Structures are given as structure tokens and as C-alpha cells.
């Protein structure tokens, strides 16, 4: 059983991957399991969303936004336990058809920033071509840092909680404004120094 370790014969009815000893444990584990639950063949997938903190280019305050997420299987995972990956659709906040190159950046220059719970990191998604394509300075970050950030952040920026067990295996968690915003602002203030 995923919850108690007892011998189990009941599986998750959607993915058929997780085992449980009783229906109560299935219900108790659903909040954790649903973000990794990929339907077995023949079962219709349901879309999910992940909360991220949006630092809007033309507003003064950050806000939580719902980012559409596709949960899928990595067909050739290096480690089978990490076969579930999330693919975020960020086209609402980035012009993916223009001269835009959206890339992630781990906060701390690639160092793992541990959050409560195992495997959590913080990262941001930003347009690395903002100087080339003329994106305006991010007014939200300028406001939060009192215009003292050493780097000129431009365009929209999304902050996310992530898990990176492997280089090419990405899974996301819901961001939390109260817990994550101070860490992200600290990153903006220190980047480039």
C-alpha cells in the first residue's frame, strides 16, 4: 500500500500504477497522486492546471495564475520511477510564435532551493530573447525591488515550484505566494551580483 506499506491488491483505477490496501487510503493519497496519475490506455485523460506566480510586465503586483499542464509518460525514462513528466502550456504569457525563447532558470544559479517537502525547487520561466525582441522592462519586478534589481528583467516572468530528479524529467507543484514570493524577490535582488 502506498500509504501504509501493507500488502495491497487494489490499484488506482485511472493509471493502474499505485497500489492501496483500502479505498480510504486511495482517497487520502489522491491530492498527492493526482498530479502524477497518467491514465492507462483506453481511459480518457483530464486536463490539470498548476499554480504559478506571474510577474506581469505591465502591472505592479504579482498574482497566482493557473497554467494548463499536460501529464504524460516519458517513454524512455532513465529511471522508471521518474517516468511521469509535466508539460506546461505558457502561450498565454509568452509570445511563442515570435522571436521569443522561453527558458527555465533554477533560482540560485542551478543550486537546489529546498522547499517544505521532498524534491521541491523554485524556478522561473522567462524570455531569454527579451533584449533582442524589445520586450519592455518588467514593471512588477521593478516595483517589488524598488528599482534596485541589478539585472533588467523584461517581459512576463512565471515562478514555479518544480521537481527535477533528472535533467530531462520535469514535474511541477503548485506555487504558494506567501512562501515563494520572498525567495523569488531575493533572487531578483541578487541575480548578477
PDB file of C-alpha atoms in Angstrom:
ATOM      1  CA  UNK A   1       0.000   0.000   0.000  1.00  0.00           C
ATOM      2  CA  UNK A   2       1.345   3.403  -0.975  1.00  0.00           C
ATOM      3  CA  UNK A   3       0.027   4.869   2.295  1.00  0.00           C
ATOM      4  CA  UNK A   4       0.857   2.282   4.963  1.00  0.00           C
ATOM      5  CA  UNK A   5       3.122  -0.309   3.359  1.00  0.00           C
ATOM      6  CA  UNK A   6       0.701  -3.183   3.964  1.00  0.00           C
ATOM      7  CA  UNK A   7       0.150  -5.857   1.348  1.00  0.00           C
ATOM      8  CA  UNK A   8      -2.235  -4.427  -1.229  1.00  0.00           C
ATOM      9  CA  UNK A   9      -4.275  -5.690  -4.155  1.00  0.00           C
ATOM     10  CA  UNK A  10      -6.328  -2.596  -5.064  1.00  0.00           C
ATOM     11  CA  UNK A  11      -4.868  -0.316  -7.735  1.00  0.00           C
ATOM     12  CA  UNK A  12      -5.618   3.241  -8.784  1.00  0.00           C
ATOM     13  CA  UNK A  13      -8.456   2.851 -11.288  1.00  0.00           C
ATOM     14  CA  UNK A  14      -7.026   5.505 -13.657  1.00  0.00           C
ATOM     15  CA  UNK A  15      -3.337   4.647 -14.015  1.00  0.00           C
ATOM     16  CA  UNK A  16      -3.165   1.143 -12.585  1.00  0.00           C
ATOM     17  CA  UNK A  17       0.304   2.012 -11.183  1.00  0.00           C
ATOM     18  CA  UNK A  18      -0.290   2.736  -7.461  1.00  0.00           C
ATOM     19  CA  UNK A  19      -1.382   0.025  -5.015  1.00  0.00           C
ATOM     20  CA  UNK A  20      -3.549   0.550  -1.904  1.00  0.00           C
ATOM     21  CA  UNK A  21      -4.946  -1.716   0.790  1.00  0.00           C
ATOM     22  CA  UNK A  22      -8.309   0.101   1.075  1.00  0.00           C
ATOM     23  CA  UNK A  23     -10.482   2.785  -0.529  1.00  0.00           C
ATOM     24  CA  UNK A  24      -9.796   5.182   2.352  1.00  0.00           C
ATOM     25  CA  UNK A  25      -6.077   5.183   1.511  1.00  0.00           C
ATOM     26  CA  UNK A  26      -6.855   5.820  -2.167  1.00  0.00           C
ATOM     27  CA  UNK A  27      -8.908   8.865  -1.160  1.00  0.00           C
ATOM     28  CA  UNK A  28      -6.265  10.069   1.328  1.00  0.00           C
ATOM     29  CA  UNK A  29      -3.463   9.888  -1.248  1.00  0.00           C
ATOM     30  CA  UNK A  30      -5.384  11.431  -4.159  1.00  0.00           C
ATOM     31  CA  UNK A  31      -4.174  15.011  -3.563  1.00  0.00           C
ATOM     32  CA  UNK A  32      -0.544  13.855  -3.951  1.00  0.00           C
ATOM     33  CA  UNK A  33      -1.147  11.170  -6.554  1.00  0.00           C
ATOM     34  CA  UNK A  34      -3.387  13.108  -8.984  1.00  0.00           C
ATOM     35  CA  UNK A  35      -0.515  15.217 -10.363  1.00  0.00           C
ATOM     36  CA  UNK A  36       1.376  12.024 -11.293  1.00  0.00           C
ATOM     37  CA  UNK A  37      -1.619   9.926 -12.351  1.00  0.00           C
ATOM     38  CA  UNK A  38      -1.464   9.208 -16.067  1.00  0.00           C
ATOM     39  CA  UNK A  39      -4.452   7.227 -17.314  1.00  0.00           C
ATOM     40  CA  UNK A  40      -3.802   3.726 -18.543  1.00  0.00           C
ATOM     41  CA  UNK A  41      -4.635   3.053 -22.192  1.00  0.00           C
ATOM     42  CA  UNK A  42      -8.316   3.415 -23.022  1.00  0.00           C
ATOM     43  CA  UNK A  43      -9.025   5.843 -20.149  1.00  0.00           C
ATOM     44  CA  UNK A  44      -9.666   9.490 -21.065  1.00  0.00           C
ATOM     45  CA  UNK A  45      -7.115  11.920 -19.595  1.00  0.00           C
ATOM     46  CA  UNK A  46      -8.375  15.019 -17.802  1.00  0.00           C
ATOM     47  CA  UNK A  47      -6.530  18.328 -18.048  1.00  0.00           C
ATOM     48  CA  UNK A  48      -4.923  19.706 -14.914  1.00  0.00           C
ATOM     49  CA  UNK A  49      -3.515  23.096 -14.018  1.00  0.00           C
ATOM     50  CA  UNK A  50      -0.599  24.173 -11.871  1.00  0.00           C
ATOM     51  CA  UNK A  51      -0.454  27.389  -9.855  1.00  0.00           C
ATOM     52  CA  UNK A  52       2.429  29.692 -10.738  1.00  0.00           C
ATOM     53  CA  UNK A  53       3.305  33.216  -9.656  1.00  0.00           C
ATOM     54  CA  UNK A  54       3.041  35.625 -12.578  1.00  0.00           C
ATOM     55  CA  UNK A  55       5.200  38.748 -12.525  1.00  0.00           C
ATOM     56  CA  UNK A  56       3.281  40.686 -15.208  1.00  0.00           C
ATOM     57  CA  UNK A  57       5.280  43.005 -17.407  1.00  0.00           C
ATOM     58  CA  UNK A  58       2.708  45.822 -17.200  1.00  0.00           C
ATOM     59  CA  UNK A  59       1.350  45.551 -13.627  1.00  0.00           C
ATOM     60  CA  UNK A  60       2.743  46.460 -10.201  1.00  0.00           C
ATOM     61  CA  UNK A  61       1.840  43.307  -8.266  1.00  0.00           C
ATOM     62  CA  UNK A  62       2.433  39.586  -8.821  1.00  0.00           C
ATOM     63  CA  UNK A  63      -0.504  37.193  -8.836  1.00  0.00           C
ATOM     64  CA  UNK A  64      -1.225  33.479  -8.891  1.00  0.00           C
ATOM     65  CA  UNK A  65      -2.261  32.138 -12.304  1.00  0.00           C
ATOM     66  CA  UNK A  66      -3.442  28.714 -13.425  1.00  0.00           C
ATOM     67  CA  UNK A  67      -1.097  27.208 -16.006  1.00  0.00           C
ATOM     68  CA  UNK A  68      -2.504  24.377 -18.174  1.00  0.00           C
ATOM     69  CA  UNK A  69      -0.469  21.217 -17.760  1.00  0.00           C
ATOM     70  CA  UNK A  70      -0.256  18.028 -19.774  1.00  0.00           C
ATOM     71  CA  UNK A  71       0.698  14.990 -17.713  1.00  0.00           C
ATOM     72  CA  UNK A  72       2.497  12.414 -19.802  1.00  0.00           C
ATOM     73  CA  UNK A  73       4.787   9.427 -19.668  1.00  0.00           C
ATOM     74  CA  UNK A  74       8.430   9.617 -20.666  1.00  0.00           C
ATOM     75  CA  UNK A  75       8.636   6.634 -22.982  1.00  0.00           C
ATOM     76  CA  UNK A  76      12.344   6.080 -22.275  1.00  0.00           C
ATOM     77  CA  UNK A  77      12.983   7.218 -18.700  1.00  0.00           C
ATOM     78  CA  UNK A  78      16.482   6.830 -17.293  1.00  0.00           C
ATOM     79  CA  UNK A  79      14.868   5.744 -14.021  1.00  0.00           C
ATOM     80  CA  UNK A  80      11.396   4.092 -14.306  1.00  0.00           C
ATOM     81  CA  UNK A  81      10.163   5.719 -11.077  1.00  0.00           C
ATOM     82  CA  UNK A  82      10.500   9.110 -12.798  1.00  0.00           C
ATOM     83  CA  UNK A  83       8.524   8.212 -15.929  1.00  0.00           C
ATOM     84  CA  UNK A  84       5.821  10.855 -15.303  1.00  0.00           C
ATOM     85  CA  UNK A  85       6.528  14.350 -16.655  1.00  0.00           C
ATOM     86  CA  UNK A  86       4.542  17.593 -16.850  1.00  0.00           C
ATOM     87  CA  UNK A  87       4.489  19.825 -19.910  1.00  0.00           C
ATOM     88  CA  UNK A  88       3.245  23.350 -19.152  1.00  0.00           C
ATOM     89  CA  UNK A  89       1.457  25.432 -21.775  1.00  0.00           C
ATOM     90  CA  UNK A  90       2.678  29.005 -21.249  1.00  0.00           C
ATOM     91  CA  UNK A  91       1.489  30.599 -24.501  1.00  0.00           C
ATOM     92  CA  UNK A  92      -0.942  32.867 -22.602  1.00  0.00           C
ATOM     93  CA  UNK A  93       2.024  34.709 -21.049  1.00  0.00           C
ATOM     94  CA  UNK A  94       4.693  34.375 -23.745  1.00  0.00           C
ATOM     95  CA  UNK A  95       4.523  35.020 -27.494  1.00  0.00           C
ATOM     96  CA  UNK A  96       5.753  31.603 -28.551  1.00  0.00           C
ATOM     97  CA  UNK A  97       5.351  32.380 -32.268  1.00  0.00           C
ATOM     98  CA  UNK A  98       7.590  35.435 -32.326  1.00  0.00           C
ATOM     99  CA  UNK A  99      11.262  35.940 -31.559  1.00  0.00           C
ATOM    100  CA  UNK A 100      10.865  34.530 -28.061  1.00  0.00           C
ATOM    101  CA  UNK A 101      12.965  31.912 -26.317  1.00  0.00           C
ATOM    102  CA  UNK A 102      11.283  30.888 -23.061  1.00  0.00           C
ATOM    103  CA  UNK A 103      13.674  29.099 -20.790  1.00  0.00           C
ATOM    104  CA  UNK A 104      13.676  27.962 -17.177  1.00  0.00           C
ATOM    105  CA  UNK A 105      16.218  29.117 -14.623  1.00  0.00           C
ATOM    106  CA  UNK A 106      16.721  27.420 -11.271  1.00  0.00           C
ATOM    107  CA  UNK A 107      16.899  30.023  -8.542  1.00  0.00           C
ATOM    108  CA  UNK A 108      20.389  30.111  -7.137  1.00  0.00           C
ATOM    109  CA  UNK A 109      22.124  29.530 -10.460  1.00  0.00           C
ATOM    110  CA  UNK A 110      21.274  25.853 -10.659  1.00  0.00           C
ATOM    111  CA  UNK A 111      21.550  25.088  -6.962  1.00  0.00           C
ATOM    112  CA  UNK A 112      18.597  23.280  -5.449  1.00  0.00           C
ATOM    113  CA  UNK A 113      16.481  25.541  -3.280  1.00  0.00           C
ATOM    114  CA  UNK A 114      14.661  23.144  -0.954  1.00  0.00           C
ATOM    115  CA  UNK A 115      11.106  23.996  -0.004  1.00  0.00           C
ATOM    116  CA  UNK A 116       8.927  22.176   2.521  1.00  0.00           C
ATOM    117  CA  UNK A 117       8.507  18.611   1.354  1.00  0.00           C
ATOM    118  CA  UNK A 118      10.897  16.431  -0.609  1.00  0.00           C
ATOM    119  CA  UNK A 119      12.102  17.406  -4.030  1.00  0.00           C
ATOM    120  CA  UNK A 120      10.801  20.962  -4.329  1.00  0.00           C
ATOM    121  CA  UNK A 121      12.797  23.598  -6.180  1.00  0.00           C
ATOM    122  CA  UNK A 122      11.887  27.065  -7.336  1.00  0.00           C
ATOM    123  CA  UNK A 123      12.473  28.161 -10.887  1.00  0.00           C
ATOM    124  CA  UNK A 124      11.355  30.930 -13.194  1.00  0.00           C
ATOM    125  CA  UNK A 125      10.315  30.893 -16.836  1.00  0.00           C
ATOM    126  CA  UNK A 126      11.396  33.996 -18.725  1.00  0.00           C
ATOM    127  CA  UNK A 127      12.072  35.199 -22.273  1.00  0.00           C
ATOM    128  CA  UNK A 128      15.822  34.926 -22.806  1.00  0.00           C
ATOM    129  CA  UNK A 129      15.489  36.935 -26.045  1.00  0.00           C
ATOM    130  CA  UNK A 130      13.859  39.944 -24.368  1.00  0.00           C
ATOM    131  CA  UNK A 131      16.751  42.279 -25.251  1.00  0.00           C
ATOM    132  CA  UNK A 132      16.630  41.138 -28.889  1.00  0.00           C
ATOM    133  CA  UNK A 133      12.852  41.346 -29.356  1.00  0.00           C
ATOM    134  CA  UNK A 134      12.409  44.614 -27.443  1.00  0.00           C
ATOM    135  CA  UNK A 135      10.250  43.367 -24.561  1.00  0.00           C
ATOM    136  CA  UNK A 136       9.575  46.187 -22.087  1.00  0.00           C
ATOM    137  CA  UNK A 137      11.078  46.137 -18.597  1.00  0.00           C
ATOM    138  CA  UNK A 138       9.030  44.170 -16.102  1.00  0.00           C
ATOM    139  CA  UNK A 139       7.189  46.826 -14.081  1.00  0.00           C
ATOM    140  CA  UNK A 140       6.183  44.299 -11.395  1.00  0.00           C
ATOM    141  CA  UNK A 141       9.783  43.329 -10.609  1.00  0.00           C
ATOM    142  CA  UNK A 142      10.844  46.969 -10.665  1.00  0.00           C
ATOM    143  CA  UNK A 143       8.114  47.731  -8.114  1.00  0.00           C
ATOM    144  CA  UNK A 144       8.930  44.754  -5.848  1.00  0.00           C
ATOM    145  CA  UNK A 145      12.665  45.536  -5.832  1.00  0.00           C
ATOM    146  CA  UNK A 146      12.205  49.336  -5.647  1.00  0.00           C
ATOM    147  CA  UNK A 147      14.104  49.558  -8.967  1.00  0.00           C
ATOM    148  CA  UNK A 148      17.230  48.194  -7.257  1.00  0.00           C
ATOM    149  CA  UNK A 149      17.486  44.821  -9.032  1.00  0.00           C
ATOM    150  CA  UNK A 150      20.930  44.662 -10.711  1.00  0.00           C
ATOM    151  CA  UNK A 151      19.525  42.853 -13.780  1.00  0.00           C
ATOM    152  CA  UNK A 152      16.986  44.432 -16.165  1.00  0.00           C
ATOM    153  CA  UNK A 153      14.238  41.793 -16.211  1.00  0.00           C
ATOM    154  CA  UNK A 154      11.904  42.221 -19.195  1.00  0.00           C
ATOM    155  CA  UNK A 155       8.672  40.611 -20.346  1.00  0.00           C
ATOM    156  CA  UNK A 156       6.408  38.370 -18.287  1.00  0.00           C
ATOM    157  CA  UNK A 157       8.005  36.017 -15.784  1.00  0.00           C
ATOM    158  CA  UNK A 158       6.453  32.930 -14.173  1.00  0.00           C
ATOM    159  CA  UNK A 159       7.785  31.434 -10.926  1.00  0.00           C
ATOM    160  CA  UNK A 160       7.050  27.748 -10.329  1.00  0.00           C
ATOM    161  CA  UNK A 161       7.701  25.008  -7.841  1.00  0.00           C
ATOM    162  CA  UNK A 162       9.381  22.145  -9.598  1.00  0.00           C
ATOM    163  CA  UNK A 163      10.982  18.784  -9.080  1.00  0.00           C
ATOM    164  CA  UNK A 164      13.939  17.811 -11.210  1.00  0.00           C
ATOM    165  CA  UNK A 165      15.012  14.283 -10.419  1.00  0.00           C
ATOM    166  CA  UNK A 166      16.756  14.095 -13.793  1.00  0.00           C
ATOM    167  CA  UNK A 167      17.954  16.666 -16.299  1.00  0.00           C
ATOM    168  CA  UNK A 168      15.172  15.972 -18.802  1.00  0.00           C
ATOM    169  CA  UNK A 169      12.395  14.988 -16.400  1.00  0.00           C
ATOM    170  CA  UNK A 170      10.296  17.892 -15.150  1.00  0.00           C
ATOM    171  CA  UNK A 171       7.399  17.787 -12.715  1.00  0.00           C
ATOM    172  CA  UNK A 172       5.656  20.804 -11.209  1.00  0.00           C
ATOM    173  CA  UNK A 173       3.874  21.630  -7.958  1.00  0.00           C
ATOM    174  CA  UNK A 174       1.508  24.468  -7.077  1.00  0.00           C
ATOM    175  CA  UNK A 175       3.344  27.659  -6.148  1.00  0.00           C
ATOM    176  CA  UNK A 176       2.469  29.415  -2.897  1.00  0.00           C
ATOM    177  CA  UNK A 177       2.553  33.226  -2.901  1.00  0.00           C
ATOM    178  CA  UNK A 178       3.239  33.594   0.835  1.00  0.00           C
ATOM    179  CA  UNK A 179       6.097  31.059   0.925  1.00  0.00           C
ATOM    180  CA  UNK A 180       7.629  31.556  -2.519  1.00  0.00           C
ATOM    181  CA  UNK A 181       7.414  35.305  -3.221  1.00  0.00           C
ATOM    182  CA  UNK A 182      10.107  36.366  -0.694  1.00  0.00           C
ATOM    183  CA  UNK A 183      12.536  33.792  -2.140  1.00  0.00           C
ATOM    184  CA  UNK A 184      11.905  34.913  -5.701  1.00  0.00           C
ATOM    185  CA  UNK A 185      12.293  38.615  -4.845  1.00  0.00           C
ATOM    186  CA  UNK A 186      15.555  37.771  -3.049  1.00  0.00           C
ATOM    187  CA  UNK A 187      16.711  36.030  -6.239  1.00  0.00           C
ATOM    188  CA  UNK A 188      15.822  39.078  -8.378  1.00  0.00           C
ATOM    189  CA  UNK A 189      17.762  41.337  -5.970  1.00  0.00           C
ATOM    190  CA  UNK A 190      20.848  39.107  -6.018  1.00  0.00           C
ATOM    191  CA  UNK A 191      20.989  37.977  -9.650  1.00  0.00           C
ATOM    192  CA  UNK A 192      24.016  39.401 -11.399  1.00  0.00           C
ATOM    193  CA  UNK A 193      25.884  40.450  -8.254  1.00  0.00           C
TER     194      UNK A 193
END
